[in-house]
């Protein structure tokens, strides 16, 4: 049983900063990838940033240079530092952790946290 706990959502003015954290608890294996996705009203869920077990980072073009993803306190924690926030960043942000190696594979999602950026 694995649970993802997200924190850091809230309201901020354009140009401000926020930090999102996600911690996975329970039976979580090493060698996983973690990341953040977001979904705005009326739009499909999209990748924001991910980090692999080897430290390789991927960012959406829309957030490059503004957001930074890193592992926090332990392998099963991921942090997303968001700077220079824009109104178009407004969305529900979801944490994701996955492992593709079988038989201990999984693909887990957090419940989502709201980020609202006002102009």
PDB file of C-alpha atoms in Angstrom:
ATOM      1  CA  UNK A   1       0.000   0.000   0.000  1.00  0.00           C
ATOM      2  CA  UNK A   2       1.460   3.312  -1.153  1.00  0.00           C
ATOM      3  CA  UNK A   3       0.099   6.762  -0.510  1.00  0.00           C
ATOM      4  CA  UNK A   4       1.247  10.009  -2.105  1.00  0.00           C
ATOM      5  CA  UNK A   5       0.937  13.117   0.022  1.00  0.00           C
ATOM      6  CA  UNK A   6       1.082  16.442  -1.788  1.00  0.00           C
ATOM      7  CA  UNK A   7       1.574  19.839  -0.203  1.00  0.00           C
ATOM      8  CA  UNK A   8       2.289  23.420  -1.209  1.00  0.00           C
ATOM      9  CA  UNK A   9      -0.693  24.343  -3.324  1.00  0.00           C
ATOM     10  CA  UNK A  10      -2.316  27.714  -3.003  1.00  0.00           C
ATOM     11  CA  UNK A  11      -2.899  31.149  -4.452  1.00  0.00           C
ATOM     12  CA  UNK A  12      -0.160  33.470  -5.633  1.00  0.00           C
ATOM     13  CA  UNK A  13       0.161  36.599  -7.741  1.00  0.00           C
ATOM     14  CA  UNK A  14       1.778  36.513 -11.147  1.00  0.00           C
ATOM     15  CA  UNK A  15       5.533  36.645 -10.833  1.00  0.00           C
ATOM     16  CA  UNK A  16       5.500  34.936  -7.476  1.00  0.00           C
ATOM     17  CA  UNK A  17       6.848  31.579  -6.401  1.00  0.00           C
ATOM     18  CA  UNK A  18       5.530  28.396  -4.866  1.00  0.00           C
ATOM     19  CA  UNK A  19       7.025  25.088  -3.866  1.00  0.00           C
ATOM     20  CA  UNK A  20       5.246  21.773  -4.232  1.00  0.00           C
ATOM     21  CA  UNK A  21       6.274  18.660  -2.372  1.00  0.00           C
ATOM     22  CA  UNK A  22       5.210  15.067  -2.771  1.00  0.00           C
ATOM     23  CA  UNK A  23       6.122  12.244  -0.439  1.00  0.00           C
ATOM     24  CA  UNK A  24       5.424   8.585  -1.073  1.00  0.00           C
ATOM     25  CA  UNK A  25       4.837   6.438   1.966  1.00  0.00           C
ATOM     26  CA  UNK A  26       4.405   2.717   2.311  1.00  0.00           C
ATOM     27  CA  UNK A  27       6.035   0.018   0.224  1.00  0.00           C
ATOM     28  CA  UNK A  28       7.935   2.026  -2.358  1.00  0.00           C
ATOM     29  CA  UNK A  29      10.787   0.429  -4.273  1.00  0.00           C
ATOM     30  CA  UNK A  30      13.933   2.124  -5.417  1.00  0.00           C
ATOM     31  CA  UNK A  31      14.526   2.840  -9.068  1.00  0.00           C
ATOM     32  CA  UNK A  32      11.363   4.847  -9.557  1.00  0.00           C
ATOM     33  CA  UNK A  33      10.572   8.013 -11.425  1.00  0.00           C
ATOM     34  CA  UNK A  34       8.643  10.866  -9.892  1.00  0.00           C
ATOM     35  CA  UNK A  35       7.110  13.947 -11.354  1.00  0.00           C
ATOM     36  CA  UNK A  36       4.363  16.485 -11.601  1.00  0.00           C
ATOM     37  CA  UNK A  37       1.513  16.797 -14.055  1.00  0.00           C
ATOM     38  CA  UNK A  38      -1.200  19.397 -14.258  1.00  0.00           C
ATOM     39  CA  UNK A  39      -4.694  19.749 -15.603  1.00  0.00           C
ATOM     40  CA  UNK A  40      -6.470  23.022 -16.226  1.00  0.00           C
ATOM     41  CA  UNK A  41     -10.260  23.247 -16.601  1.00  0.00           C
ATOM     42  CA  UNK A  42     -11.347  21.925 -19.967  1.00  0.00           C
ATOM     43  CA  UNK A  43      -7.873  20.695 -20.865  1.00  0.00           C
ATOM     44  CA  UNK A  44      -6.092  17.367 -20.810  1.00  0.00           C
ATOM     45  CA  UNK A  45      -3.586  16.479 -18.163  1.00  0.00           C
ATOM     46  CA  UNK A  46      -0.061  17.363 -19.237  1.00  0.00           C
ATOM     47  CA  UNK A  47       3.457  16.735 -18.054  1.00  0.00           C
ATOM     48  CA  UNK A  48       5.111  19.520 -16.088  1.00  0.00           C
ATOM     49  CA  UNK A  49       8.368  17.971 -14.918  1.00  0.00           C
ATOM     50  CA  UNK A  50       9.774  14.551 -14.111  1.00  0.00           C
ATOM     51  CA  UNK A  51      12.949  13.145 -12.638  1.00  0.00           C
ATOM     52  CA  UNK A  52      14.164   9.594 -13.137  1.00  0.00           C
ATOM     53  CA  UNK A  53      15.967   7.383 -10.668  1.00  0.00           C
ATOM     54  CA  UNK A  54      19.174   8.347 -12.462  1.00  0.00           C
ATOM     55  CA  UNK A  55      18.533  12.056 -12.044  1.00  0.00           C
ATOM     56  CA  UNK A  56      17.494  12.803 -15.614  1.00  0.00           C
ATOM     57  CA  UNK A  57      15.040  15.702 -15.676  1.00  0.00           C
ATOM     58  CA  UNK A  58      12.356  16.515 -18.185  1.00  0.00           C
ATOM     59  CA  UNK A  59      10.375  19.745 -18.397  1.00  0.00           C
ATOM     60  CA  UNK A  60       7.491  20.969 -20.426  1.00  0.00           C
ATOM     61  CA  UNK A  61       8.566  23.714 -22.797  1.00  0.00           C
ATOM     62  CA  UNK A  62       6.173  26.119 -21.117  1.00  0.00           C
ATOM     63  CA  UNK A  63       7.952  25.875 -17.752  1.00  0.00           C
ATOM     64  CA  UNK A  64      11.604  25.589 -18.766  1.00  0.00           C
ATOM     65  CA  UNK A  65      13.716  28.175 -17.003  1.00  0.00           C
ATOM     66  CA  UNK A  66      11.017  28.837 -14.421  1.00  0.00           C
ATOM     67  CA  UNK A  67      10.395  25.503 -12.707  1.00  0.00           C
ATOM     68  CA  UNK A  68      12.927  23.178 -11.145  1.00  0.00           C
ATOM     69  CA  UNK A  69      12.353  19.601 -10.048  1.00  0.00           C
ATOM     70  CA  UNK A  70      14.495  17.751  -7.541  1.00  0.00           C
ATOM     71  CA  UNK A  71      14.386  14.911  -5.085  1.00  0.00           C
ATOM     72  CA  UNK A  72      13.839  16.045  -1.552  1.00  0.00           C
ATOM     73  CA  UNK A  73      14.310  14.240   1.703  1.00  0.00           C
ATOM     74  CA  UNK A  74      14.905  10.744   0.460  1.00  0.00           C
ATOM     75  CA  UNK A  75      14.373   8.982  -2.845  1.00  0.00           C
ATOM     76  CA  UNK A  76      10.620   8.905  -2.369  1.00  0.00           C
ATOM     77  CA  UNK A  77      10.152  12.654  -2.095  1.00  0.00           C
ATOM     78  CA  UNK A  78      10.031  15.078  -4.991  1.00  0.00           C
ATOM     79  CA  UNK A  79       9.999  18.867  -4.901  1.00  0.00           C
ATOM     80  CA  UNK A  80       8.903  21.270  -7.605  1.00  0.00           C
ATOM     81  CA  UNK A  81      10.119  24.835  -7.223  1.00  0.00           C
ATOM     82  CA  UNK A  82       7.971  27.173  -9.301  1.00  0.00           C
ATOM     83  CA  UNK A  83       9.220  30.685  -9.995  1.00  0.00           C
ATOM     84  CA  UNK A  84       7.927  33.519 -12.161  1.00  0.00           C
ATOM     85  CA  UNK A  85       4.463  32.035 -12.086  1.00  0.00           C
ATOM     86  CA  UNK A  86       2.003  33.021 -14.778  1.00  0.00           C
ATOM     87  CA  UNK A  87      -1.798  32.917 -14.848  1.00  0.00           C
ATOM     88  CA  UNK A  88      -1.585  30.139 -17.423  1.00  0.00           C
ATOM     89  CA  UNK A  89       0.090  27.979 -14.779  1.00  0.00           C
ATOM     90  CA  UNK A  90      -3.234  27.807 -12.967  1.00  0.00           C
ATOM     91  CA  UNK A  91      -4.263  24.167 -12.737  1.00  0.00           C
ATOM     92  CA  UNK A  92      -4.610  21.189 -10.476  1.00  0.00           C
ATOM     93  CA  UNK A  93      -1.170  19.670 -10.041  1.00  0.00           C
ATOM     94  CA  UNK A  94      -0.780  15.930  -9.578  1.00  0.00           C
ATOM     95  CA  UNK A  95       2.183  14.044  -8.225  1.00  0.00           C
ATOM     96  CA  UNK A  96       3.111  10.796  -9.948  1.00  0.00           C
ATOM     97  CA  UNK A  97       5.470   8.005  -9.022  1.00  0.00           C
ATOM     98  CA  UNK A  98       6.083   4.985 -11.191  1.00  0.00           C
ATOM     99  CA  UNK A  99       8.356   2.017 -11.632  1.00  0.00           C
ATOM    100  CA  UNK A 100       8.390   0.003 -14.825  1.00  0.00           C
ATOM    101  CA  UNK A 101      10.480  -2.984 -13.714  1.00  0.00           C
ATOM    102  CA  UNK A 102       8.437  -6.140 -13.262  1.00  0.00           C
ATOM    103  CA  UNK A 103       7.153  -7.710 -11.147  1.00  0.00           C
ATOM    104  CA  UNK A 104       7.368  -4.753  -8.770  1.00  0.00           C
ATOM    105  CA  UNK A 105       5.923  -2.172 -11.121  1.00  0.00           C
ATOM    106  CA  UNK A 106       3.435   0.533 -10.293  1.00  0.00           C
ATOM    107  CA  UNK A 107       2.014   3.811 -11.502  1.00  0.00           C
ATOM    108  CA  UNK A 108       0.553   5.951  -8.741  1.00  0.00           C
ATOM    109  CA  UNK A 109      -1.077   9.354  -8.660  1.00  0.00           C
ATOM    110  CA  UNK A 110      -1.689  11.817  -5.887  1.00  0.00           C
ATOM    111  CA  UNK A 111      -5.057  13.391  -5.262  1.00  0.00           C
ATOM    112  CA  UNK A 112      -4.028  16.728  -6.759  1.00  0.00           C
ATOM    113  CA  UNK A 113      -3.424  20.176  -5.343  1.00  0.00           C
ATOM    114  CA  UNK A 114      -4.780  23.443  -6.701  1.00  0.00           C
ATOM    115  CA  UNK A 115      -2.430  26.155  -7.933  1.00  0.00           C
ATOM    116  CA  UNK A 116      -4.038  29.480  -8.777  1.00  0.00           C
ATOM    117  CA  UNK A 117      -2.026  32.375 -10.201  1.00  0.00           C
ATOM    118  CA  UNK A 118      -3.742  35.744 -10.360  1.00  0.00           C
ATOM    119  CA  UNK A 119      -2.790  38.503 -12.761  1.00  0.00           C
TER     120      UNK A 119
END
